[in-house]
Coordinates of C-alpha atoms and ligand atoms in Angstrom, one line a residue:
M1 CA 148.6 73.0 206.9
R2 CA 145.0 72.0 206.3
L3 CA 144.6 71.6 202.6
I4 CA 141.9 70.4 200.2
L5 CA 142.8 69.2 196.8
L6 CA 139.8 69.7 194.5
G7 CA 139.4 68.6 191.0
P8 CA 137.8 66.1 188.7
P9 CA 138.4 62.4 189.0
G10 CA 141.7 61.8 187.2
A11 CA 143.1 65.2 188.1
G12 CA 145.8 63.5 190.1
K13 CA 144.5 64.3 193.5
G14 CA 145.5 61.0 195.0
T15 CA 149.0 61.0 193.5
Q16 CA 149.6 64.6 194.5
S17 CA 148.1 64.2 198.0
K18 CA 150.3 61.2 198.8
R19 CA 153.4 63.0 197.7
L20 CA 152.5 66.2 199.4
A21 CA 151.6 64.4 202.6
G22 CA 155.2 63.1 202.6
E23 CA 156.6 66.5 201.9
L24 CA 154.6 68.3 204.6
G25 CA 154.5 65.5 207.2
V26 CA 150.7 65.5 207.5
P27 CA 148.2 62.7 206.9
H28 CA 146.5 62.2 203.5
I29 CA 142.8 61.7 204.0
S30 CA 141.1 60.2 201.0
T31 CA 137.4 59.5 201.3
G32 CA 137.6 57.2 198.3
D33 CA 140.4 55.2 199.9
I34 CA 138.5 54.8 203.2
L35 CA 135.4 53.8 201.3
R36 CA 137.3 51.2 199.2
Q37 CA 138.8 49.8 202.4
N38 CA 135.4 49.4 203.9
V39 CA 134.1 47.7 200.7
K40 CA 137.1 45.3 200.8
E41 CA 136.5 44.5 204.5
K42 CA 132.7 44.1 203.8
T43 CA 131.9 46.4 206.7
S44 CA 128.4 47.7 207.1
L45 CA 129.5 51.0 205.5
G46 CA 131.2 49.2 202.7
K47 CA 128.1 47.2 201.9
Q48 CA 126.0 50.3 201.8
A49 CA 128.5 52.2 199.7
K50 CA 129.5 49.5 197.1
D51 CA 126.6 49.9 194.7
F52 CA 126.9 53.7 194.5
M53 CA 130.6 53.4 193.9
D54 CA 130.3 50.7 191.2
Q55 CA 127.9 53.0 189.3
G56 CA 130.1 56.1 189.6
L57 CA 127.6 57.8 191.9
L58 CA 128.1 59.6 195.1
V59 CA 127.7 57.7 198.4
P60 CA 125.0 59.4 200.5
D61 CA 126.4 62.5 202.3
E62 CA 125.4 61.3 205.8
L63 CA 127.4 58.1 205.5
V64 CA 130.5 59.9 204.2
A65 CA 130.2 62.6 206.9
K66 CA 130.1 60.1 209.7
M67 CA 133.1 58.2 208.3
L68 CA 135.1 61.5 208.0
M69 CA 134.2 62.7 211.5
E70 CA 135.6 59.4 212.8
R71 CA 138.8 60.0 210.9
F72 CA 139.1 63.6 212.2
A73 CA 139.0 62.1 215.8
G74 CA 142.5 60.7 215.0
T75 CA 145.2 62.6 216.9
D76 CA 147.4 62.8 213.7
V77 CA 145.0 65.4 212.1
K78 CA 146.1 67.9 214.8
K79 CA 149.2 68.6 212.8
G80 CA 147.3 69.2 209.6
F81 CA 146.0 67.1 206.7
I82 CA 145.4 66.9 203.0
L83 CA 141.9 66.1 202.1
D84 CA 141.3 64.3 198.8
G85 CA 137.8 63.5 197.5
Y86 CA 135.9 65.6 200.0
P87 CA 133.9 67.8 199.7
R88 CA 132.1 66.7 196.5
N89 CA 129.1 69.1 196.8
I90 CA 127.9 72.2 198.7
N91 CA 126.2 70.2 201.4
Q92 CA 129.5 68.4 202.1
A93 CA 131.4 71.7 202.1
K94 CA 129.1 73.1 204.7
T95 CA 129.3 69.9 206.8
L96 CA 133.1 70.0 206.6
D97 CA 133.1 73.6 208.0
E98 CA 130.8 72.5 210.8
M99 CA 132.9 69.4 211.6
L100 CA 136.1 71.4 211.7
K101 CA 134.6 74.2 213.8
K102 CA 133.7 71.6 216.5
I103 CA 137.3 70.7 216.8
N104 CA 138.5 74.4 216.5
L105 CA 140.1 73.9 213.1
D106 CA 139.6 75.6 209.7
I107 CA 140.7 74.9 206.1
D108 CA 143.8 77.0 205.1
L109 CA 143.7 76.5 201.4
V110 CA 141.8 74.8 198.6
V111 CA 143.8 73.9 195.5
Y112 CA 141.8 73.4 192.3
L113 CA 143.5 71.0 189.9
D114 CA 142.1 72.1 186.5
T115 CA 142.3 69.1 184.0
S116 CA 141.1 68.6 180.5
E117 CA 138.6 65.8 179.7
S118 CA 140.9 64.0 177.3
V119 CA 143.7 63.8 179.9
I120 CA 141.2 62.6 182.5
I121 CA 139.9 59.7 180.3
Q122 CA 143.5 58.7 179.3
R123 CA 144.7 58.8 182.9
L124 CA 141.8 56.9 184.5
T125 CA 141.2 54.2 182.0
G126 CA 145.0 53.3 182.2
R127 CA 145.3 53.5 186.0
L128 CA 146.4 50.6 188.1
V129 CA 146.2 50.6 191.9
C130 CA 148.0 48.4 194.4
S131 CA 145.6 46.2 196.3
N132 CA 147.9 46.4 199.3
C133 CA 149.4 49.9 199.7
Q134 CA 147.0 51.8 197.3
A135 CA 150.0 53.2 195.2
N136 CA 148.9 54.3 191.8
F137 CA 150.6 53.3 188.5
H138 CA 149.6 53.8 184.8
I139 CA 149.8 51.3 182.0
K140 CA 151.6 53.9 179.8
N141 CA 152.6 57.0 181.8
M142 CA 154.0 55.2 184.9
P143 CA 154.2 51.4 184.3
P144 CA 155.4 49.2 187.2
K145 CA 158.8 47.6 186.8
I146 CA 157.2 44.1 186.8
K147 CA 153.8 43.8 185.1
G148 CA 150.9 43.6 187.5
I149 CA 153.2 44.0 190.6
C150 CA 153.6 47.1 192.8
D151 CA 157.1 48.6 192.8
N152 CA 156.8 49.7 196.5
C153 CA 155.4 46.6 198.3
G154 CA 155.1 43.7 195.8
G155 CA 151.3 43.8 196.1
K156 CA 149.0 42.9 193.2
L157 CA 147.9 45.7 190.9
Y158 CA 144.3 45.9 189.7
Q159 CA 142.0 48.2 187.7
R160 CA 139.3 49.9 189.8
T161 CA 135.9 48.8 188.7
D162 CA 134.9 52.5 188.4
D163 CA 137.8 53.2 186.1
K164 CA 136.1 51.6 183.1
E165 CA 135.4 54.2 180.5
E166 CA 131.6 54.2 180.8
T167 CA 131.8 54.6 184.6
V168 CA 134.5 57.3 184.2
R169 CA 132.1 59.3 182.0
Q170 CA 129.3 58.9 184.6
R171 CA 131.7 60.1 187.4
L172 CA 132.6 63.1 185.3
E173 CA 128.9 64.0 184.8
V174 CA 128.3 63.8 188.6
Y175 CA 131.4 65.9 189.1
K176 CA 130.4 68.6 186.6
K177 CA 127.0 69.1 188.2
E178 CA 128.5 70.1 191.5
V179 CA 131.9 71.7 190.8
A180 CA 130.9 75.2 189.8
S181 CA 129.1 75.9 193.1
L182 CA 132.0 74.3 195.1
I183 CA 134.5 76.6 193.4
Q184 CA 132.3 79.6 194.1
Y185 CA 131.9 78.5 197.8
Y186 CA 135.7 78.6 198.3
E187 CA 136.3 81.6 196.1
V188 CA 133.9 83.7 198.2
R189 CA 135.8 82.6 201.3
Q190 CA 139.1 83.6 199.5
K191 CA 140.5 80.1 200.0
L192 CA 140.7 78.9 196.4
S193 CA 143.9 78.7 194.2
R194 CA 143.7 77.2 190.7
L195 CA 146.4 75.6 188.7
S196 CA 146.5 73.5 185.5
A197 CA 147.1 69.8 186.3
D198 CA 147.4 68.5 182.7
E199 CA 151.2 68.3 183.0
E200 CA 153.1 65.4 184.4
A201 CA 153.0 64.7 188.1
D202 CA 156.4 66.2 189.1
I203 CA 155.6 69.5 187.5
V204 CA 152.2 69.7 189.1
L205 CA 153.6 68.8 192.5
H206 CA 156.2 71.6 192.2
K207 CA 153.4 74.1 191.4
I208 CA 151.4 73.0 194.5
I209 CA 154.4 73.2 196.8
N210 CA 155.0 76.7 195.5
L211 CA 151.5 77.6 196.5
V212 CA 151.5 76.1 199.9
T213 CA 154.9 77.1 201.0
P214 CA 155.0 80.5 202.6
K215 CA 157.2 83.0 200.7
P216 CA 160.1 84.5 202.7
Ligands
LIG1 P1 137.6 58.7 194.5 O1 138.6 57.7 194.9 O2 137.7 60.0 195.2 O3 137.5 58.9 193.0 O4 136.1 58.1 194.9 C1 135.7 56.9 194.4 C2 134.2 56.8 194.7 O5 134.0 56.8 196.1 C3 133.3 57.9 194.1 O6 133.0 57.8 192.8 C4 132.1 57.9 195.1 O7 131.3 56.8 194.7 C5 132.8 57.5 196.4 N1 133.2 58.8 197.1 C6 134.4 59.2 197.4 N2 134.4 60.4 198.1 C7 133.1 60.7 198.2 C8 132.4 61.8 198.8 N3 133.0 62.8 199.4 N4 131.0 61.8 198.8 C9 130.3 60.7 198.2 N5 130.9 59.7 197.6 C10 132.3 59.7 197.6

């Protein structure tokens, strides 16, 4: 299964992708996670991407495309993947199609996680991320057992710099500019399914699994 999870920042793409990847036994490819790792390791890509990310702006398409192509060279993507955070605009959607064509693959399904703005702001401004394993928590909705510590690996939890309310609003503006044309791109190709992602994570996961599991 080659799946894209599409939706605004805060729709739960990361949380759902991780859980789905476990359910389906395919890798979770998050362009945001790969970029953050590069920033953390101060690679050349990380240095070029950091300022854009801190401001809630998109990293230039060429940089992200090159990074993703390298990821697609991994043998694990042969069994499928869940793509989270890419594409973010039409240019990236076209690039993705070309990249996959080169390796004789295609996208099976795009799931659009429809989420209301108040839910987005509440989720993102309270989000905590593990600095070690990238697991997500939430100050109110999903607090860690020990304050500031990851339940899974004991890593330190932090708030992403781009999860401050002002940057969240900037990220939403960037998102809104591009989303309508992206939705149309996949609708025309009959790949798009929509669902409401305002509910809690277990319910949304169940709905996605229903969509991606072939009916008998
Ligand atoms: P995310 O973790 O998906 O919310 O992404 C965090 C930040 O990484 C975004 O606000 C962008 O600055 C950058 N980013 C992630 N994916 C992309 C992408 N496909 N194109 C450009 N920038 C991206």
